[in-house]
Tab-separated table of C-alpha atoms in Angstrom:
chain	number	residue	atom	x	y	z
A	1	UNK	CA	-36.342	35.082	-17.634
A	2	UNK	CA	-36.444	31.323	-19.058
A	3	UNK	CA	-39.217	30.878	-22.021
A	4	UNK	CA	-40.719	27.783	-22.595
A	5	UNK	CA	-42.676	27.801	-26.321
A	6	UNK	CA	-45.164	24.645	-26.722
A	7	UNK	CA	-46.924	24.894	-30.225
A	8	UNK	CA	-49.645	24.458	-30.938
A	9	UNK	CA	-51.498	26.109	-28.062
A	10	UNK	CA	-54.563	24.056	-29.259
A	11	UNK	CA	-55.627	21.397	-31.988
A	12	UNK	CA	-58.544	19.582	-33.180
A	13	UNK	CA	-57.492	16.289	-34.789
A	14	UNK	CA	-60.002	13.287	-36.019
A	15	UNK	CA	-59.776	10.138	-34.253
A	16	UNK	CA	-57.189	7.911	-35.496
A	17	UNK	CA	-54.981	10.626	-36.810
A	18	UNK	CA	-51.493	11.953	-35.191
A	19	UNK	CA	-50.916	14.866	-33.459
A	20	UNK	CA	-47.183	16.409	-32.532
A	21	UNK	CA	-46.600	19.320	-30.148
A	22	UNK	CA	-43.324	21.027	-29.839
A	23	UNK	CA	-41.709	22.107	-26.983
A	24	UNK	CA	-38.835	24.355	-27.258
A	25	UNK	CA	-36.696	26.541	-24.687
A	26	UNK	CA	-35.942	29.764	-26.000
A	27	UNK	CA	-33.364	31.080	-23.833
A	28	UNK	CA	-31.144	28.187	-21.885
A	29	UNK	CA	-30.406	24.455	-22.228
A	30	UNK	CA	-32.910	22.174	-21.234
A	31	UNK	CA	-30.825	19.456	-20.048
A	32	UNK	CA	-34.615	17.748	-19.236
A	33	UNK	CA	-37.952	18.281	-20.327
A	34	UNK	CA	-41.161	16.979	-18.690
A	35	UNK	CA	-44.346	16.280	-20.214
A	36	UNK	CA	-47.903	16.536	-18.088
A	37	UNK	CA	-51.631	15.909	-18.847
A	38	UNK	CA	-54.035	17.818	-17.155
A	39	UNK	CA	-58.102	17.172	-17.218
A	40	UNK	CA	-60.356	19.643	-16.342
A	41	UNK	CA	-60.406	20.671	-12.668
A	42	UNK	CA	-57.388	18.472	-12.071
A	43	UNK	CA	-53.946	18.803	-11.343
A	44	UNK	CA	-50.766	17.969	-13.219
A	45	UNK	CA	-50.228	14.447	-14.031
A	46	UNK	CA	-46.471	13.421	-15.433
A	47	UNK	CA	-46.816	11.364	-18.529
A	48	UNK	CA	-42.916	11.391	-18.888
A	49	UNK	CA	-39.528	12.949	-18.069
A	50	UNK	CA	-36.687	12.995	-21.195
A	51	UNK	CA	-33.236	13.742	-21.358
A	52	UNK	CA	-31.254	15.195	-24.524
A	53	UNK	CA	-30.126	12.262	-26.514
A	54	UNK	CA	-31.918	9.654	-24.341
A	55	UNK	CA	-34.895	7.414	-24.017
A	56	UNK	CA	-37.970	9.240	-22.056
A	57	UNK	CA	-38.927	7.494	-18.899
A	58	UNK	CA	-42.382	7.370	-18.684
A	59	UNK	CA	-44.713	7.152	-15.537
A	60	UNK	CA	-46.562	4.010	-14.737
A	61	UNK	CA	-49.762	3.401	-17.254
A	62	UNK	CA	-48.505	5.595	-19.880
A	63	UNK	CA	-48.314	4.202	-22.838
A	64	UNK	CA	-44.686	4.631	-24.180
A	65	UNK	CA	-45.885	3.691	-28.136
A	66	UNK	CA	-48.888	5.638	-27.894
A	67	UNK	CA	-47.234	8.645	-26.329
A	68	UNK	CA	-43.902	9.154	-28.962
A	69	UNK	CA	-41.503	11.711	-27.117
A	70	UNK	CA	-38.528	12.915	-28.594
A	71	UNK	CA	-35.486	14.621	-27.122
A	72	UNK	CA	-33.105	15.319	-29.943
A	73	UNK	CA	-31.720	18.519	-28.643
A	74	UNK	CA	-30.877	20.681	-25.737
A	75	UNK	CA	-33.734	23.117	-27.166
A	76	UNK	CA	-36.208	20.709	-28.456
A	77	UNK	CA	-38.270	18.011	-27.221
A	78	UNK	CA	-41.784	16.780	-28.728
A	79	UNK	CA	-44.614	14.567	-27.839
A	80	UNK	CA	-46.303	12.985	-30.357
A	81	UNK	CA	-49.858	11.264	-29.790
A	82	UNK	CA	-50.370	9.008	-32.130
A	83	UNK	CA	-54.115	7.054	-33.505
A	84	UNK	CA	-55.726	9.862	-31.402
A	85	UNK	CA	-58.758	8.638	-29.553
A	86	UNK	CA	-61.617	11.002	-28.139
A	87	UNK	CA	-60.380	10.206	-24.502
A	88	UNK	CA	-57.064	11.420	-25.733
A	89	UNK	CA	-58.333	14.666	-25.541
A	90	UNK	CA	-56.953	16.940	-22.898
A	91	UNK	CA	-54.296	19.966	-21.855
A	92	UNK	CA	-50.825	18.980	-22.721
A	93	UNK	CA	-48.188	20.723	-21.224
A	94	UNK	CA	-44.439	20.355	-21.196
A	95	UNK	CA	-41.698	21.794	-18.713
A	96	UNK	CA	-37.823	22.276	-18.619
A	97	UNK	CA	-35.342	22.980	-16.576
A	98	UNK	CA	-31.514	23.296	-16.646
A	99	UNK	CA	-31.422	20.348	-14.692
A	100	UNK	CA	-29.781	20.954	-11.000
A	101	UNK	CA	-32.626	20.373	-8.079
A	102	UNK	CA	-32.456	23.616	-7.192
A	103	UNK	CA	-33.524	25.099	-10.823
A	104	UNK	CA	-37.272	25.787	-10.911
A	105	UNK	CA	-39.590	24.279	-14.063
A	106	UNK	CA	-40.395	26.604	-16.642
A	107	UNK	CA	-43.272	25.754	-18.089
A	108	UNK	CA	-45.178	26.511	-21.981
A	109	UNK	CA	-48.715	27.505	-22.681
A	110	UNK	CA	-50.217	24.152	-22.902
A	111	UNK	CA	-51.407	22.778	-25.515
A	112	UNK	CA	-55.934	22.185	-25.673
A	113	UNK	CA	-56.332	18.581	-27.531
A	114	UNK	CA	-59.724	17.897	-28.907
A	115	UNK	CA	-60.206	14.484	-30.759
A	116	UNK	CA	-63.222	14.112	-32.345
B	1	UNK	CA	-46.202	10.519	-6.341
B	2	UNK	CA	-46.929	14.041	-4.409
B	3	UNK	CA	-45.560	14.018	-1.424
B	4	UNK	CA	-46.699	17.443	-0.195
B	5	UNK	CA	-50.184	17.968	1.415
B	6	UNK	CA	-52.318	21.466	1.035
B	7	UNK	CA	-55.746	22.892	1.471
B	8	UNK	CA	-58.188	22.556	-1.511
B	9	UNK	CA	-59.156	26.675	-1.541
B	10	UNK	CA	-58.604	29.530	0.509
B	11	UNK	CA	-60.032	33.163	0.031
B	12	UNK	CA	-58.095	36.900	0.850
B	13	UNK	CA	-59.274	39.743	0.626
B	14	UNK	CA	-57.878	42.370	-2.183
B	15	UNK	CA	-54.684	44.280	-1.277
B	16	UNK	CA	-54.232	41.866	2.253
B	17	UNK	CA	-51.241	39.642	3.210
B	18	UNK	CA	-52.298	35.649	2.174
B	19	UNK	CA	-50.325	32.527	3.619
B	20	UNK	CA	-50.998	29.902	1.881
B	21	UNK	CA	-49.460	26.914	3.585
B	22	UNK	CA	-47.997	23.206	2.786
B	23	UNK	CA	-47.153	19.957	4.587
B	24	UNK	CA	-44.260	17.871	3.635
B	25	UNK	CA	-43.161	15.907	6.400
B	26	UNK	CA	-41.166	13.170	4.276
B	27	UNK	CA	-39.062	15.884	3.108
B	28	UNK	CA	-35.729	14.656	2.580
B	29	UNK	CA	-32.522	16.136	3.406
B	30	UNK	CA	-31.996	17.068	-0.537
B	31	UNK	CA	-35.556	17.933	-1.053
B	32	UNK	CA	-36.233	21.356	-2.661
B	33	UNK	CA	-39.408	23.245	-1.813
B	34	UNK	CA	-41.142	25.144	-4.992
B	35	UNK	CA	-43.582	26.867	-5.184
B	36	UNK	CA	-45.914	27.328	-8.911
B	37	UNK	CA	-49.055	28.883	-9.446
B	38	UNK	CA	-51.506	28.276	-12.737
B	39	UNK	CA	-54.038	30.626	-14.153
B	40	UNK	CA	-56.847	28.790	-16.133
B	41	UNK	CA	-55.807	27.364	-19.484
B	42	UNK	CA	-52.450	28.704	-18.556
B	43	UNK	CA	-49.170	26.470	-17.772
B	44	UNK	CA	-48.168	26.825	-14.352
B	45	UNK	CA	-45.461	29.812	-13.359
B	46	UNK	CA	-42.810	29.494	-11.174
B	47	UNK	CA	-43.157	31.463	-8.065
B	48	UNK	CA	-40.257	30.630	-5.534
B	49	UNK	CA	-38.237	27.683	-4.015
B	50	UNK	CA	-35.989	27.159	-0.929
B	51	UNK	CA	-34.070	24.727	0.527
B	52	UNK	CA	-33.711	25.787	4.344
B	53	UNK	CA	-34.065	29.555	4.367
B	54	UNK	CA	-36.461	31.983	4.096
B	55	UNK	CA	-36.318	33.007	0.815
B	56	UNK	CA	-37.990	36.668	-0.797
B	57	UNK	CA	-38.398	37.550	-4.004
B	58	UNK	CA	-40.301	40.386	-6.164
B	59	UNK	CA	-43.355	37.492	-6.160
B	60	UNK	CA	-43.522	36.230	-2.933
B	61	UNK	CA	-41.518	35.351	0.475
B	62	UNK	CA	-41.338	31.592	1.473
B	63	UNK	CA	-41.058	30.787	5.335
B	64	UNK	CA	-40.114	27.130	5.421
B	65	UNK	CA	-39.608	25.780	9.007
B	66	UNK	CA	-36.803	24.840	11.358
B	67	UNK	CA	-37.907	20.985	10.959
B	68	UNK	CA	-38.993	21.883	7.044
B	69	UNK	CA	-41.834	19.450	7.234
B	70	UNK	CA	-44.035	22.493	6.178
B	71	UNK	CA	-43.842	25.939	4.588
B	72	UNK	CA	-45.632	28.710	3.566
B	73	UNK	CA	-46.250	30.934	0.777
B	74	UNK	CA	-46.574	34.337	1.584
B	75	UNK	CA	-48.130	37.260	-0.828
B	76	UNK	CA	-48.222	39.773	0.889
B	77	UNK	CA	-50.589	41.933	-1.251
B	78	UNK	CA	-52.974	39.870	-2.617
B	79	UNK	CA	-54.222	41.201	-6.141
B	80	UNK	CA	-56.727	40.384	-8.256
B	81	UNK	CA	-54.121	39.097	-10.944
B	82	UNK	CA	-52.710	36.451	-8.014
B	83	UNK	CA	-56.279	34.461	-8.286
B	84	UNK	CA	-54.679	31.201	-9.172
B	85	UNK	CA	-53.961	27.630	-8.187
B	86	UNK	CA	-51.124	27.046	-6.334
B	87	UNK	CA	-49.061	24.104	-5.950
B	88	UNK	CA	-46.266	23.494	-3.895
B	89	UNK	CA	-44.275	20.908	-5.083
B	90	UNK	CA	-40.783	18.358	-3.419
B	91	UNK	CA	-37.752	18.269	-6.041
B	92	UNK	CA	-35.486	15.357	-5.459
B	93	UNK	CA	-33.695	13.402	-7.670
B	94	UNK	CA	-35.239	15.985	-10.675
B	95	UNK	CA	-38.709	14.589	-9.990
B	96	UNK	CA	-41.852	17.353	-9.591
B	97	UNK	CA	-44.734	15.462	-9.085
B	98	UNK	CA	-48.104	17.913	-8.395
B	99	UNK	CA	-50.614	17.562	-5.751
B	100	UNK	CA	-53.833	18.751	-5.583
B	101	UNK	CA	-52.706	22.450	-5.131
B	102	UNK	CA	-54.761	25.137	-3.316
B	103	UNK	CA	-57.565	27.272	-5.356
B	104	UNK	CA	-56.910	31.284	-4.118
B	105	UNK	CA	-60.308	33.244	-4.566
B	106	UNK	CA	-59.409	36.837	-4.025
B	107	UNK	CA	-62.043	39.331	-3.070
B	108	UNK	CA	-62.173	42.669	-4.530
């Protein structure tokens, strides 16, 4: 089946510092790669869906300069969180998918944010 | 946004039949249903989609109805390993927005 890798599965960072997690499909082409947030006892909230070799369009009160995602490659997309703030911490998780509406999400581990 | 509407837990008993169900009636004519589920500190896994018909696979079977304003999930041996939350999501226009999801407690 599909495999989505997202590294690192968890980080501890100091405020103000920058943090980059990796998303990668293993086995197929992700023609587009979504990134969530997800707080405790919550659900999935989209921060931003990216294409190969375009701009990410991000969801309404994300912060595009704050949130730095980058789709360079069919196989690679990352999210970088940059000047890290306590309330920054949280579960980050990214998706892909071949991109035809009928091709499910696969989905990586999550990465576990702590900003201290 | 989510467009799809579900109840916030449900319980089964171990080794019984659970239908978990879902509203969507602004389902659009190009809308895909999906189904995921998420184990704690776990990304969610894909568990099955449809368009119109019943679909089956090794997971799960998803009933989806004649006017597809609603479907339902359908394990039909609930395990302990199937404790999970699961969301049921609309795919149009390669958007998957989450609701709330249902919480499955299952019983030994």
């Amino acid at each position: 089946g599909a495999v989505v890798s997202q590294h690192p599965s968890w980080v501890i960072c100091k405020s103000g510092t920058s943090v980059k997690i990796e998303c990668r499909s293993l086995d197929f082409q992700a023609t587009t790669m979504f990134w969530y947030r997800q707080f405790p006892k919550q659900s999935l909230m989209l921060m931003a869906t990216s294409n190969e070799g375009s701009k990410a369009t991000y969801e309404q009160g994300v912060e595009k300069d704050k949130f730095l995602i980058n789709h360079a490659s069919l196989t690679l997309s990352t999210l970088t969180v940059t000047s890290a703030h306590p309330e920054d911490s949280s579960f980050y998780i990214c998706s892909a998918t071949a991109g035809a509406d009928n091709s499910p999400l696969h989905f990586g581990n999550g990465t576990r944010l702590t900003v201290t | 946004d989510a467009k799809t509407t579900q109840p916030n837990s449900m319980e089964s008993n171990e080794e019984e039949p659970v239908h978990l169900p879902c509203n969507h009636s602004t389902i659009s004519g190009t809308d895909y249903i999906h189904w995921y589920r998420q184990l704690p500190s776990q990304g969610p896994e894909y568990v099955i989609h449809g368009l119109t018909s019943n679909v089956n696979n090794r997971m799960a079977s998803l009933a989806i109805a004649e006017d597809r304003k609603s479907s339902t999930l359908i394990l039909h041996r609930a395990t302990l390993r199937d404790a999970a939350v699961y969301y049921c999501i609309l795919t149009g226009g390669n958007q998957f927005y989450f609701g709330t999801g249902t919480s499955l407690t299952v019983i030994p």
